[in-house]
mmCIF file of C-alpha atoms in Angstrom:
data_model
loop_
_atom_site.group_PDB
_atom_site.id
_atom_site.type_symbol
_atom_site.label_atom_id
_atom_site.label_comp_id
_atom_site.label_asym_id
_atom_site.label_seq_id
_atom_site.Cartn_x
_atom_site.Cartn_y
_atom_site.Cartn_z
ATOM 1 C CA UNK O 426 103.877 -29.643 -48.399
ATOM 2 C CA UNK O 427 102.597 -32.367 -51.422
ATOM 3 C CA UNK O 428 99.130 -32.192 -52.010
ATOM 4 C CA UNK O 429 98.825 -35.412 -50.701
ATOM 5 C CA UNK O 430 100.353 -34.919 -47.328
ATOM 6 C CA UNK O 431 97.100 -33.380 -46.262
ATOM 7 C CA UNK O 432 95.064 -36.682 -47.314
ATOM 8 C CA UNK O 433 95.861 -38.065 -43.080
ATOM 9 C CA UNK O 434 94.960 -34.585 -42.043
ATOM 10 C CA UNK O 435 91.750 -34.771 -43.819
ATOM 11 C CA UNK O 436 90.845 -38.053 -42.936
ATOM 12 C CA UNK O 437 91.168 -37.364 -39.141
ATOM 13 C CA UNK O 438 88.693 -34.527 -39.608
ATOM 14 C CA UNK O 439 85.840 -37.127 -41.257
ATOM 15 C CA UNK O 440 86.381 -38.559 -37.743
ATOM 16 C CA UNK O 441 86.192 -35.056 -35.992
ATOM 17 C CA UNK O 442 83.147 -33.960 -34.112
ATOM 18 C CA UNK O 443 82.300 -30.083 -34.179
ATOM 19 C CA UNK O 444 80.251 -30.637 -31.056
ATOM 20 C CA UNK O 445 82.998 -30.298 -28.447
ATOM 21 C CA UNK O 446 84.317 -26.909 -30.238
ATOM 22 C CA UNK O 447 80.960 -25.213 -29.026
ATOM 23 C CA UNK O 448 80.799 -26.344 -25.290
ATOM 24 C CA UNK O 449 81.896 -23.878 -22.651
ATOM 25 C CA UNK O 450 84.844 -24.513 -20.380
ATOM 26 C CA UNK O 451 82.152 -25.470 -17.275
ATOM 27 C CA UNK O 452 80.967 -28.378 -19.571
ATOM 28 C CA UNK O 453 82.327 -31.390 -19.067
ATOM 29 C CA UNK O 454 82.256 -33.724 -22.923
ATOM 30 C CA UNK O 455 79.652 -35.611 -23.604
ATOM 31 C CA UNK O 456 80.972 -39.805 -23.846
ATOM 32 C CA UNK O 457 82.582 -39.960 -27.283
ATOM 33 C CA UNK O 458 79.783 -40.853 -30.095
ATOM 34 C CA UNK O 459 80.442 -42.350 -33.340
ATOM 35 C CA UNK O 460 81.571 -39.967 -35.535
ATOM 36 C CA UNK O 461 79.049 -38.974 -38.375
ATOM 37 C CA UNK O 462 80.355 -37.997 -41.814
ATOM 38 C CA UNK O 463 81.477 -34.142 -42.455
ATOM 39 C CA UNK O 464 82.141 -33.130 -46.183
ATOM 40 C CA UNK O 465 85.756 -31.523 -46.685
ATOM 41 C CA UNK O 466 84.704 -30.830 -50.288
ATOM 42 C CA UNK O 467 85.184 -27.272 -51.382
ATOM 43 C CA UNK O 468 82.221 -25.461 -52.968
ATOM 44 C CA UNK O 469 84.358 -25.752 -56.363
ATOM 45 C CA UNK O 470 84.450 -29.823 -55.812
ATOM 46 C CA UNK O 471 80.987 -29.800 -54.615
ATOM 47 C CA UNK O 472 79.710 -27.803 -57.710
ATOM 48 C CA UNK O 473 82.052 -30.866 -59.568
ATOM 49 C CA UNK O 474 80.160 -33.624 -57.921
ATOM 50 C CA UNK O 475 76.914 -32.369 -58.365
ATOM 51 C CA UNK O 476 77.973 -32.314 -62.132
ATOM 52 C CA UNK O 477 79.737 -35.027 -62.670
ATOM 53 C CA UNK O 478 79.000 -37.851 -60.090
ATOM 54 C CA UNK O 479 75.162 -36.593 -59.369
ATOM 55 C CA UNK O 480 75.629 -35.718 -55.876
ATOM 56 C CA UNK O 481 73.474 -33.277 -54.591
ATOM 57 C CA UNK O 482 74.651 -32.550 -51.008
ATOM 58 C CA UNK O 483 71.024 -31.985 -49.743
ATOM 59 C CA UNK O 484 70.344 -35.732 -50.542
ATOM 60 C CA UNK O 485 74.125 -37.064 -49.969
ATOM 61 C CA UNK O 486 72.898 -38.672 -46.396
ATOM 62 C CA UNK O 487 70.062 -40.481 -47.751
ATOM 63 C CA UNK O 488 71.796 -41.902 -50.573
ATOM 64 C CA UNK O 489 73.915 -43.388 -48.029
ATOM 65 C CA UNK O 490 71.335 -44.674 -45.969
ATOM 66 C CA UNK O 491 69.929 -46.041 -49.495
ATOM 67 C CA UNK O 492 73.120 -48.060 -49.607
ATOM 68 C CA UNK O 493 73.068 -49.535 -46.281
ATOM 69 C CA UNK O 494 69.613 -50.782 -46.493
ATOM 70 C CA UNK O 495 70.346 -52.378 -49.804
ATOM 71 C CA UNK O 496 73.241 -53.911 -48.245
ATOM 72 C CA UNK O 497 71.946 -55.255 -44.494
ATOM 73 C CA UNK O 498 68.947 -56.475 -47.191
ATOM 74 C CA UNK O 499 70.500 -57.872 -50.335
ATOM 75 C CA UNK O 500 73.921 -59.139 -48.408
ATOM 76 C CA UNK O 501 73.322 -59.271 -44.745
ATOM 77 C CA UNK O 502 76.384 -61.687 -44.574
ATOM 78 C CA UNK O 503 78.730 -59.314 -46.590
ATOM 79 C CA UNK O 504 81.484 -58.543 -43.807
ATOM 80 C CA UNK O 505 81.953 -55.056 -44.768
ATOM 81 C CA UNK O 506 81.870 -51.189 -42.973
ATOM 82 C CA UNK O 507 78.803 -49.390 -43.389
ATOM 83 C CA UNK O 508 80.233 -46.302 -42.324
ATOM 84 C CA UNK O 509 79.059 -42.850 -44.259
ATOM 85 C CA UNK O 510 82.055 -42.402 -45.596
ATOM 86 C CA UNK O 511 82.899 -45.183 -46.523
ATOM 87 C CA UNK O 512 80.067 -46.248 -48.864
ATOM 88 C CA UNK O 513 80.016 -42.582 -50.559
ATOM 89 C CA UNK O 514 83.574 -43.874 -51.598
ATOM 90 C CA UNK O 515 81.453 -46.758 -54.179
ATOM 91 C CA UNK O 516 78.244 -44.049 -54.263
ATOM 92 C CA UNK O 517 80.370 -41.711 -56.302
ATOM 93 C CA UNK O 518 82.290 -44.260 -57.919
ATOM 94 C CA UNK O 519 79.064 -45.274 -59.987
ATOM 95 C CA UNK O 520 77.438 -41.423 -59.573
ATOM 96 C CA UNK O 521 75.308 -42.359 -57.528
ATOM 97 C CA UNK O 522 73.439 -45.533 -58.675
ATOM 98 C CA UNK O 523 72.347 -47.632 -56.047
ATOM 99 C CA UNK O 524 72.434 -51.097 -57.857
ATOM 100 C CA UNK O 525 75.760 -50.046 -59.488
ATOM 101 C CA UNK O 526 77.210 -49.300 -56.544
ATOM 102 C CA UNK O 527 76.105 -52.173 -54.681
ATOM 103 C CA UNK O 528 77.610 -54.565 -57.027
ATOM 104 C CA UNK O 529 81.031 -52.450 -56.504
ATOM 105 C CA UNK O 530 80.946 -52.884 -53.142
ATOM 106 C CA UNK O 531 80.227 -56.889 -53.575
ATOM 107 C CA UNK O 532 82.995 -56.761 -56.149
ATOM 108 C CA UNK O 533 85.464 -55.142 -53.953
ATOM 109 C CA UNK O 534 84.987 -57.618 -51.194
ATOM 110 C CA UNK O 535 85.321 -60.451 -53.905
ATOM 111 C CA UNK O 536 88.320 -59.227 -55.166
ATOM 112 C CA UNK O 537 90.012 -59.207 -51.798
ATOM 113 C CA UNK O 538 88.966 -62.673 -51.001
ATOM 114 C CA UNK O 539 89.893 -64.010 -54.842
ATOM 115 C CA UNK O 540 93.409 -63.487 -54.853
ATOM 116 C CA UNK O 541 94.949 -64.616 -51.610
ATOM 117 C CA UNK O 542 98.397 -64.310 -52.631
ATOM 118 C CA UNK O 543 97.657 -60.115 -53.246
ATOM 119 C CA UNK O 544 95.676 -59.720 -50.608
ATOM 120 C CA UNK O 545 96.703 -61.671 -47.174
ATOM 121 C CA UNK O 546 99.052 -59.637 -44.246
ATOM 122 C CA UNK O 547 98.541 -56.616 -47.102
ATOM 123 C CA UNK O 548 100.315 -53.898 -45.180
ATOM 124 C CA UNK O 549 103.128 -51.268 -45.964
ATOM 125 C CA UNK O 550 105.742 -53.024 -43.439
ATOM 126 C CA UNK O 551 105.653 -55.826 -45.608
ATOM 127 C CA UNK O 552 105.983 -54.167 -48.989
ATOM 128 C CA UNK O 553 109.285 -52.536 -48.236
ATOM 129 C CA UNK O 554 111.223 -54.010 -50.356
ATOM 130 C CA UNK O 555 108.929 -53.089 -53.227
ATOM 131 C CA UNK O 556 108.523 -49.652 -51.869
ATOM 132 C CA UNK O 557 111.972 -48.901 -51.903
ATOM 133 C CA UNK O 558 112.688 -50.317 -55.377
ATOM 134 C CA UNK O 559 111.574 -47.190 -56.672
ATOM 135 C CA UNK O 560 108.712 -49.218 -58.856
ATOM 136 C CA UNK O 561 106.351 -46.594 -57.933
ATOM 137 C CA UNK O 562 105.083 -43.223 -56.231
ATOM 138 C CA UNK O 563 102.995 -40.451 -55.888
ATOM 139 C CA UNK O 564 103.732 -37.521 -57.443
ATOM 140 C CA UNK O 565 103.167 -34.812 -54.653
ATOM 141 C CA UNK O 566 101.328 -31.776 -56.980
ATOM 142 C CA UNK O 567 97.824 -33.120 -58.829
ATOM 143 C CA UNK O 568 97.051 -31.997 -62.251
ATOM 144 C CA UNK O 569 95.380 -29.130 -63.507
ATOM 145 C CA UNK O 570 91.793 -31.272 -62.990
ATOM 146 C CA UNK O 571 93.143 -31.918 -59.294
ATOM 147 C CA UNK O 572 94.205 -35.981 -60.443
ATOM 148 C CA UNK O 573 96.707 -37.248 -58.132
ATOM 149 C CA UNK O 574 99.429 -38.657 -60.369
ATOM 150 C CA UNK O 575 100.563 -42.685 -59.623
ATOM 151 C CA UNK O 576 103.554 -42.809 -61.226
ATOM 152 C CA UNK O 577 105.021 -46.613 -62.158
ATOM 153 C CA UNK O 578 108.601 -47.629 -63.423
ATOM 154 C CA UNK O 579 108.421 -51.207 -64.529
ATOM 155 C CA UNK O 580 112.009 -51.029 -65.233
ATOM 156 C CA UNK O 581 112.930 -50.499 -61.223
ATOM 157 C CA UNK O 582 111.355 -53.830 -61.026
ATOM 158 C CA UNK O 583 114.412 -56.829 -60.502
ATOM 159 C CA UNK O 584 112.094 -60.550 -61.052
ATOM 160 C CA UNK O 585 115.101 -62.020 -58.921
ATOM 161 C CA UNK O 586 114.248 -59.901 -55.889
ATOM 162 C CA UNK O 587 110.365 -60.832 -55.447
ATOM 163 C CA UNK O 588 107.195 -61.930 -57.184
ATOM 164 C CA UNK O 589 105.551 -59.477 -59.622
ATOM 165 C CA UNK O 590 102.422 -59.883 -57.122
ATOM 166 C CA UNK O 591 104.312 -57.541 -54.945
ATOM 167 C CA UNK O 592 103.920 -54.948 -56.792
ATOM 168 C CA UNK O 593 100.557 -55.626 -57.415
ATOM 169 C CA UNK O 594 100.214 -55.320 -53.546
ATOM 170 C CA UNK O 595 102.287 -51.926 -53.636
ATOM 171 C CA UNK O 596 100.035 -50.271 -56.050
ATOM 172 C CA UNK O 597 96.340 -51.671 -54.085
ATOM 173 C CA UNK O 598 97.833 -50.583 -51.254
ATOM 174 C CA UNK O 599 98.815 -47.092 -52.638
ATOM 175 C CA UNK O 600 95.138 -47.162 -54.191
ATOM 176 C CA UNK O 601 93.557 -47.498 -50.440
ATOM 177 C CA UNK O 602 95.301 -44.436 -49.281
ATOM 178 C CA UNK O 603 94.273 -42.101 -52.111
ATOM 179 C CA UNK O 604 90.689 -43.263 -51.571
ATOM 180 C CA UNK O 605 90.695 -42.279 -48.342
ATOM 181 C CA UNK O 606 90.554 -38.375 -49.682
ATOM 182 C CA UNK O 607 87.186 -37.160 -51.092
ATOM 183 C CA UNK O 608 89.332 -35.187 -53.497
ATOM 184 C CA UNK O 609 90.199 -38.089 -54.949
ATOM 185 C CA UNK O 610 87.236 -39.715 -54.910
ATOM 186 C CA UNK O 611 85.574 -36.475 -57.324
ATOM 187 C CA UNK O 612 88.545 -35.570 -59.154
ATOM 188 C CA UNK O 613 90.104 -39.538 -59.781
ATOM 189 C CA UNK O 614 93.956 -40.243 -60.506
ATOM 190 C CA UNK O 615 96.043 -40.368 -63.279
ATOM 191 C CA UNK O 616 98.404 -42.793 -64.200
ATOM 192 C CA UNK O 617 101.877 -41.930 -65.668
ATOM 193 C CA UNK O 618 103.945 -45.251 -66.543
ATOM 194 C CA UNK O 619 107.448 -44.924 -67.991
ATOM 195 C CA UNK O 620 108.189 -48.304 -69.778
ATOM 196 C CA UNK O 621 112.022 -47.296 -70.253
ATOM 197 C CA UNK O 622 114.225 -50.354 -70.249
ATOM 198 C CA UNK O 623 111.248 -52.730 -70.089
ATOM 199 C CA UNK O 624 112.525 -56.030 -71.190
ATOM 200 C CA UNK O 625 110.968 -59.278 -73.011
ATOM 201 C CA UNK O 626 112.157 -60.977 -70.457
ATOM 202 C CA UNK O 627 110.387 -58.797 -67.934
ATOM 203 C CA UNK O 628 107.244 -58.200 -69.878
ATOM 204 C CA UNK O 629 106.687 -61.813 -69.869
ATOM 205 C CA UNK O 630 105.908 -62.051 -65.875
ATOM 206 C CA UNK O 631 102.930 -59.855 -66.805
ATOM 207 C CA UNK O 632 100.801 -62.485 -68.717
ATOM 208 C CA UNK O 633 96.850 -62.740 -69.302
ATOM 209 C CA UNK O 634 96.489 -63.805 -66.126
ATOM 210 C CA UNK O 635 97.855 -61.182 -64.190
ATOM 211 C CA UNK O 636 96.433 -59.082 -66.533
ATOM 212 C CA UNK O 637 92.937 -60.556 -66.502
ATOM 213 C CA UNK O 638 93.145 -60.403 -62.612
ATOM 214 C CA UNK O 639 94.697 -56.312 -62.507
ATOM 215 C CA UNK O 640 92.422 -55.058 -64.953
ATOM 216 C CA UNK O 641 89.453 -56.587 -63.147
ATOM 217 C CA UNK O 642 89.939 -55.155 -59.906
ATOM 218 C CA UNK O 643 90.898 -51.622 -61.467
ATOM 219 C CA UNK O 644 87.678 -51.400 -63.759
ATOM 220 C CA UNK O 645 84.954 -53.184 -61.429
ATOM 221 C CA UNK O 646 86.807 -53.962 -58.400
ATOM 222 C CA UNK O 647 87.624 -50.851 -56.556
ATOM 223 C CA UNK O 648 85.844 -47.497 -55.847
ATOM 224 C CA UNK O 649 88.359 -45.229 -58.030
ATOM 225 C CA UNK O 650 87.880 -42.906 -61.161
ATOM 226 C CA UNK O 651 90.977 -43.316 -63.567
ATOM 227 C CA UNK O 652 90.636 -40.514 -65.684
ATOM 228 C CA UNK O 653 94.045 -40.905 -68.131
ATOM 229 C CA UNK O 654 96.991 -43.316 -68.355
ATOM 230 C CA UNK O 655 99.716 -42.113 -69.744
ATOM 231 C CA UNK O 656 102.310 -44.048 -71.145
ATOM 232 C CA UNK O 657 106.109 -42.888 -71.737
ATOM 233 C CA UNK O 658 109.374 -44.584 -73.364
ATOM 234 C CA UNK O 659 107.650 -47.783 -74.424
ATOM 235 C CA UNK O 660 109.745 -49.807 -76.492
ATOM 236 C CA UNK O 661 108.154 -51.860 -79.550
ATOM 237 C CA UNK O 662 108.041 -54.412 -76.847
ATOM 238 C CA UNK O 663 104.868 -52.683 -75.354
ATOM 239 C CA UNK O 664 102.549 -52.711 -78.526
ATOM 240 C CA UNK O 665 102.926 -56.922 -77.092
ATOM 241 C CA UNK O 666 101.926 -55.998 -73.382
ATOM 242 C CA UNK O 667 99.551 -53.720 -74.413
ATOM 243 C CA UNK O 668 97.731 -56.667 -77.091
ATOM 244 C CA UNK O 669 97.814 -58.437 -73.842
ATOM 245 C CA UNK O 670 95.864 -55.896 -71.745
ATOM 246 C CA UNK O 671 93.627 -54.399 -74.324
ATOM 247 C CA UNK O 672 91.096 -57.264 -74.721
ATOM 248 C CA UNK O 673 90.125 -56.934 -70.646
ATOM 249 C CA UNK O 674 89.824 -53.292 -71.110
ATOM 250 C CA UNK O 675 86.086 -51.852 -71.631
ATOM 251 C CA UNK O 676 86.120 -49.082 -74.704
ATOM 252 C CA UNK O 677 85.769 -45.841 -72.029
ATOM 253 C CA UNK O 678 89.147 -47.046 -70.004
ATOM 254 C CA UNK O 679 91.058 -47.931 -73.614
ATOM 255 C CA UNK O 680 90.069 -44.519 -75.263
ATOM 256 C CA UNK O 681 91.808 -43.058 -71.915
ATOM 257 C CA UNK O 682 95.435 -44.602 -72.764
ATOM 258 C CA UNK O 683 97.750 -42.416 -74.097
ATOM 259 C CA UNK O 684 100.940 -43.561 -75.737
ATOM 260 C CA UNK O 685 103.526 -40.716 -75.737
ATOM 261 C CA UNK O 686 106.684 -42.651 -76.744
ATOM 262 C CA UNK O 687 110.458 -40.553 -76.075
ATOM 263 C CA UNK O 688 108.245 -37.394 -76.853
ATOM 264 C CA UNK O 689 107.521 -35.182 -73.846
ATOM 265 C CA UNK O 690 106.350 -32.119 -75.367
ATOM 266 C CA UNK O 691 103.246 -34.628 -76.189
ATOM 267 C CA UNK O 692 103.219 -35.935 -72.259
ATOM 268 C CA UNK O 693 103.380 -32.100 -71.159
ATOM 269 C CA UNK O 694 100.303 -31.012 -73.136
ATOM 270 C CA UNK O 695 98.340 -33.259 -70.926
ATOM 271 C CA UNK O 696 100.783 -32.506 -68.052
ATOM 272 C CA UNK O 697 101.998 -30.089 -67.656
ATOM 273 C CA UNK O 698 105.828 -29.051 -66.999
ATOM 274 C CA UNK O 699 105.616 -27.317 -63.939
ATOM 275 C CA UNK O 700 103.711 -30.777 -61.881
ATOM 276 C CA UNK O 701 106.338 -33.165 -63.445
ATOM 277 C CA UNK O 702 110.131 -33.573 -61.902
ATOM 278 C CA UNK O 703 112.939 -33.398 -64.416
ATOM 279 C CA UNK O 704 112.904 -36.745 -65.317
ATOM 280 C CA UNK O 705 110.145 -36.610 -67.182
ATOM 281 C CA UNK O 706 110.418 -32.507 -68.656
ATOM 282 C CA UNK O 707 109.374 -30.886 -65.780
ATOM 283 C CA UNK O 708 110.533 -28.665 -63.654
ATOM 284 C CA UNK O 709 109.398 -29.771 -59.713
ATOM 285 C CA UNK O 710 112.533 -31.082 -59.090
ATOM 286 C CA UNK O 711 113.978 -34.649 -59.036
ATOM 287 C CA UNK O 712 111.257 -37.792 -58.277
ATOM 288 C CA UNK O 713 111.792 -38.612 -54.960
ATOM 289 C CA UNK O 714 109.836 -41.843 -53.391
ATOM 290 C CA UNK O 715 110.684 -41.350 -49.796
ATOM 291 C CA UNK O 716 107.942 -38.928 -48.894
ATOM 292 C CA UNK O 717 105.079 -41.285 -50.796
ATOM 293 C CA UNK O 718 106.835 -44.334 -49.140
ATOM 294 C CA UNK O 719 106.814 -42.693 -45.563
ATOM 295 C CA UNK O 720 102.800 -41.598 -45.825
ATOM 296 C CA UNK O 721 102.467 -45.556 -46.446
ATOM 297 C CA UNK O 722 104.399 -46.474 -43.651
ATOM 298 C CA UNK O 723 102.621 -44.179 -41.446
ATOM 299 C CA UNK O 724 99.571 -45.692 -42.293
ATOM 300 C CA UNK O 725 100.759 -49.452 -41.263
ATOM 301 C CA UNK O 726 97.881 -49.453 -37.966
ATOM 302 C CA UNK O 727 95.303 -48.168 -40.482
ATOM 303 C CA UNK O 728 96.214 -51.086 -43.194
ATOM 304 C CA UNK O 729 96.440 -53.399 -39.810
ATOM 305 C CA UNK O 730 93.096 -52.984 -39.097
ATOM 306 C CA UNK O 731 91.734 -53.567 -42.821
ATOM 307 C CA UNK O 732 93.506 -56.350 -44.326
ATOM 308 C CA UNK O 733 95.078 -58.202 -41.531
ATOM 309 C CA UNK O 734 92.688 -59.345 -39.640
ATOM 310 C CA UNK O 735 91.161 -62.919 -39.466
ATOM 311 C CA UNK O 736 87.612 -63.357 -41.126
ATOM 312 C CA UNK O 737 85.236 -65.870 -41.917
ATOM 313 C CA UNK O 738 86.521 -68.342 -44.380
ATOM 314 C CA UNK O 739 83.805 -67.269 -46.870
ATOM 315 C CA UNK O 740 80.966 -64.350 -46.866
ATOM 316 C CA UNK O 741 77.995 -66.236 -48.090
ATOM 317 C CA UNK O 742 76.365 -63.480 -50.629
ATOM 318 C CA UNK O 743 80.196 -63.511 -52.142
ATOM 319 C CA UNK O 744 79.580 -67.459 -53.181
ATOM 320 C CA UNK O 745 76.626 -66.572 -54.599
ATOM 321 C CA UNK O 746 77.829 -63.394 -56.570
ATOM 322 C CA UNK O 747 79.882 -63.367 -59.814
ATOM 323 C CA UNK O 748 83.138 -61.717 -59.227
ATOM 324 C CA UNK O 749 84.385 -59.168 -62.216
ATOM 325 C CA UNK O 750 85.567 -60.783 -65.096
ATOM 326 C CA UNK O 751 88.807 -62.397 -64.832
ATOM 327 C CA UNK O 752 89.180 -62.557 -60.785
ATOM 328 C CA UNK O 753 87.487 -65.808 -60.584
ATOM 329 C CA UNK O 754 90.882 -67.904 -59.238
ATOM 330 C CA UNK O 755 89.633 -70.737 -61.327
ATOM 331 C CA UNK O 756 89.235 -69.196 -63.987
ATOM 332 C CA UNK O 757 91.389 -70.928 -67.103
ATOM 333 C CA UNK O 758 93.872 -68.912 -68.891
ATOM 334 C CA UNK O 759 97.106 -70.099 -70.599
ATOM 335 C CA UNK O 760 99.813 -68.437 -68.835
ATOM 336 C CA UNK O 761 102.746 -70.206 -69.368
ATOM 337 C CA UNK O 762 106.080 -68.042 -70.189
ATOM 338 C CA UNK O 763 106.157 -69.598 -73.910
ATOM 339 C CA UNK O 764 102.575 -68.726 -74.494
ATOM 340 C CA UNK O 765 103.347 -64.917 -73.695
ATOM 341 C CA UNK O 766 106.652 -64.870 -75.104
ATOM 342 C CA UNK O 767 105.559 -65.992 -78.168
ATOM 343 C CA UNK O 768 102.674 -62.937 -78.133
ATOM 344 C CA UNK O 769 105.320 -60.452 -77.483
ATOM 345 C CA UNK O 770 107.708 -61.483 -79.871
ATOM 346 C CA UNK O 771 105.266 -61.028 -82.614
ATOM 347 C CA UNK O 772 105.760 -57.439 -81.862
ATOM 348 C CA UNK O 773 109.400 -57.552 -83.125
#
C-alpha cells in the first residue's frame, strides 16, 4: 500500500471519538457529539513541528481557538469551517502566526471565489478526462523528508481535448486531498515536472495570466508547504515559460526550483532511485495513475460537499480584502497568444 492510501484512513480517525472504545457492553452510546480534533502525528513529526512550524502540542488547542476568535471577530461574514482541524491546516502553514494565518485563510476563500471558471462544480467526476490524460499523479512512496511527490507531464496535455484550466482544476483538486493528511501539512510536497515534448505551441496556453493567477494561489492562496520543484527534460523552450513564471515567484519559492535537464543522476541526488518508477531512473516500477486517480474519485461526496454547493454571491470581508497578487479577475495583463509567443521565441 502507497503512502498515500492511508491519507482516507487517517482522516476518518480526526473524525473518530475514543470515548465509545472505553464504555462497557451494558452502556448504551452517548448521542453522537461533534468530533474534536485528535493528532495522528508521530512523536518524530511532532518533534518536526515543534521545530519547524512552532507547534507546541501543549498549546496546539488554544492556538486554534486563537484563530477562531480572530475570525468570528475580524470576518464574521467569511463563509468558512472553523473546525480544529481545519484551521491548524493555515496555523502551520504560516508556523503558527495568527495574523499570517488569518490572511491565508481570507486568501484561500478569495481565491476560490476569483476564478469561477477553476473553481465552480470542482469535483473529481468532472475532471476525468484530465485525470485520465495522464497530465498528472501522485507518486505513492514520499521522499526521504516524508514530501509526497506531485508529479506533472505537460506533454500528456492535448489543447484540442479541453481548456488548460482543467488542469488547473486537476492539480487544486489533487492539492485538497493531500491537505487533508497532517503529514503533509508538516512535511509539505514536492513537485517533479517532466517538460519532455513540451511544445511552443503548447507553452503558449500558459501565459502571464494563468501564470499570475497559479502562482498566486500556490504561494498565498492555499495552506501547503512546497519544499522543492524539480524540473526534468525541459527543452530551451522552458528558459521562456520559466521568464514567464519567475517574476510572480517570491525569492524563497525561486531558490527551491531545480532544473535537472536529460540528467537523472542530478534528479536522483535529491530523489532518490529507489521512490522514482523507471521512467524517471528509478526503480519502483512503471508510473501508474490509476491508483492516484481512483483515491480522487473516491473522494467525489467529500469534494461534493466543499466546492459544489451554492453560496452567497459575495462574503462581505472578501470585498473588502485584497486578494494575493495576481488573482484579482480584473486585474490587466496582456495575454494574447502573440504577446507570449513572442516571449518564448526569444528563447530560441
Amino acid at each position: 500500500m502507497g503512502s498515500w492510501e492511508l491519507m482516507s484512513e487517517e482522516s476518518d480517525s480526526l473524525r473518530t471519538s475514543p470515548s465509545a472504545a472505553s464504555l462497557s457492553e451494558s452502556e448504551l452510546p452517548p448521542p453522537p457529539a461533534p468530533a474534536g480534533y485528535v493528532c495522528s502525528l508521530t512523536e518524530d513529526l511532532v518533534a518536526k513541528a515543534r521545530e519547524e512550524l512552532q507547534e507546541k502540542p501543549e498549546w496546539r488547542l488554544r492556538d486554534v481557538q486563537a484563530l477562531r476568535d480572530m475570525v468570528r471577530k475580524e470576518c464574521p461574514n467569511l463563509s468558512t469551517s472553523l473546525e480544529d482541524a481545519f484551521l491548524l491546516r493555515f496555523l502551520r502553514a504560516r508556523k503558527f502566526d495568527y495574523d499570517r494565518a488569518l490572511q491565508l485563510l481570507i486568501n484561500y476563500h478569495s481565491c476560490r471565489r476569483s476564478w469561477p471558471e477553476v473553481f465552480h462544480n470542482l469535483r473529481p467526476s468532472a475532471l476525468k478526462e484530465a485525470l485520465a490524460s495522464g497530465f498528472l499523479t501522485v507518486l505513492p512512496h514520499t521522499d526521504p523528508r516524508g514530501c509526497h511527490i506531485l508529479c506533472l507531464r505537460p506533454d500528456r496535455w492535448i489543447p484540442s481535448n479541453y481548456p488548460i484550466t482543467e488542469n488547473i482544476r486537476a492539480i487544486y483538486l489533487t492539492l485538497e486531498k493531500l491537505i487533508q493528511s497532517e503529514e503533509t501539512q508538516v512535511n509539505g510536497i514536492v513537485i517533479l515536472a517532466d517538460y519532455k515534448g513540451v511544445s511552443l505551441s503548447k507553452a503558449s496556453h500558459f501565459g502571464p495570466f494563468i501564470a499570475k493567477k497559479v502562482i498566486g494561489i500556490l504561494q498565498d492562496g492555499f495552506p501547503i508547504r512546497i519544499k522543492a520543484v524539480h524540473v526534468v527534460n525541459e527543452p530551451r523552450i522552458f528558459k521562456g515559460i520559466f521568464a514567464i513564471i519567475k517574476p510572480f515567484l517570491k525569492e524563497k519559492i525561486a531558490n527551491r526550483f531545480f532544473l535537472h535537464g536529460s540528467d537523472l543522476n542530478s534528479l536522483h541526488s535529491n530523489l532518490p532511485r529507489n521512490i522514482l518508477p523507471k521512467e524517471y531512473g528509478g526503480t519502483a516500477g512503471e508510473l501508474d495513475i490509476t491508483a492516484w486517480n481512483a483515491a480522487l474519485l473516491a473522494s467525489e461526496e467529500d469534494f461534493v460537499r466543499e466546492f459544489c454547493q451554492p453560496g452567497p454571491p459575495c462574503d462581505s470581508i472578501l470585498g473588502q480584502a485584497l486578494p494575493p497578487e495576481g488573482l484579482s479577475s480584473e486585474a490587466p495583463c496582456d495575454d494574447s497568444m502573440w504577446a507570449v509567443k513572442s516571449q518564448l521565441y526569444s528563447c530560441y
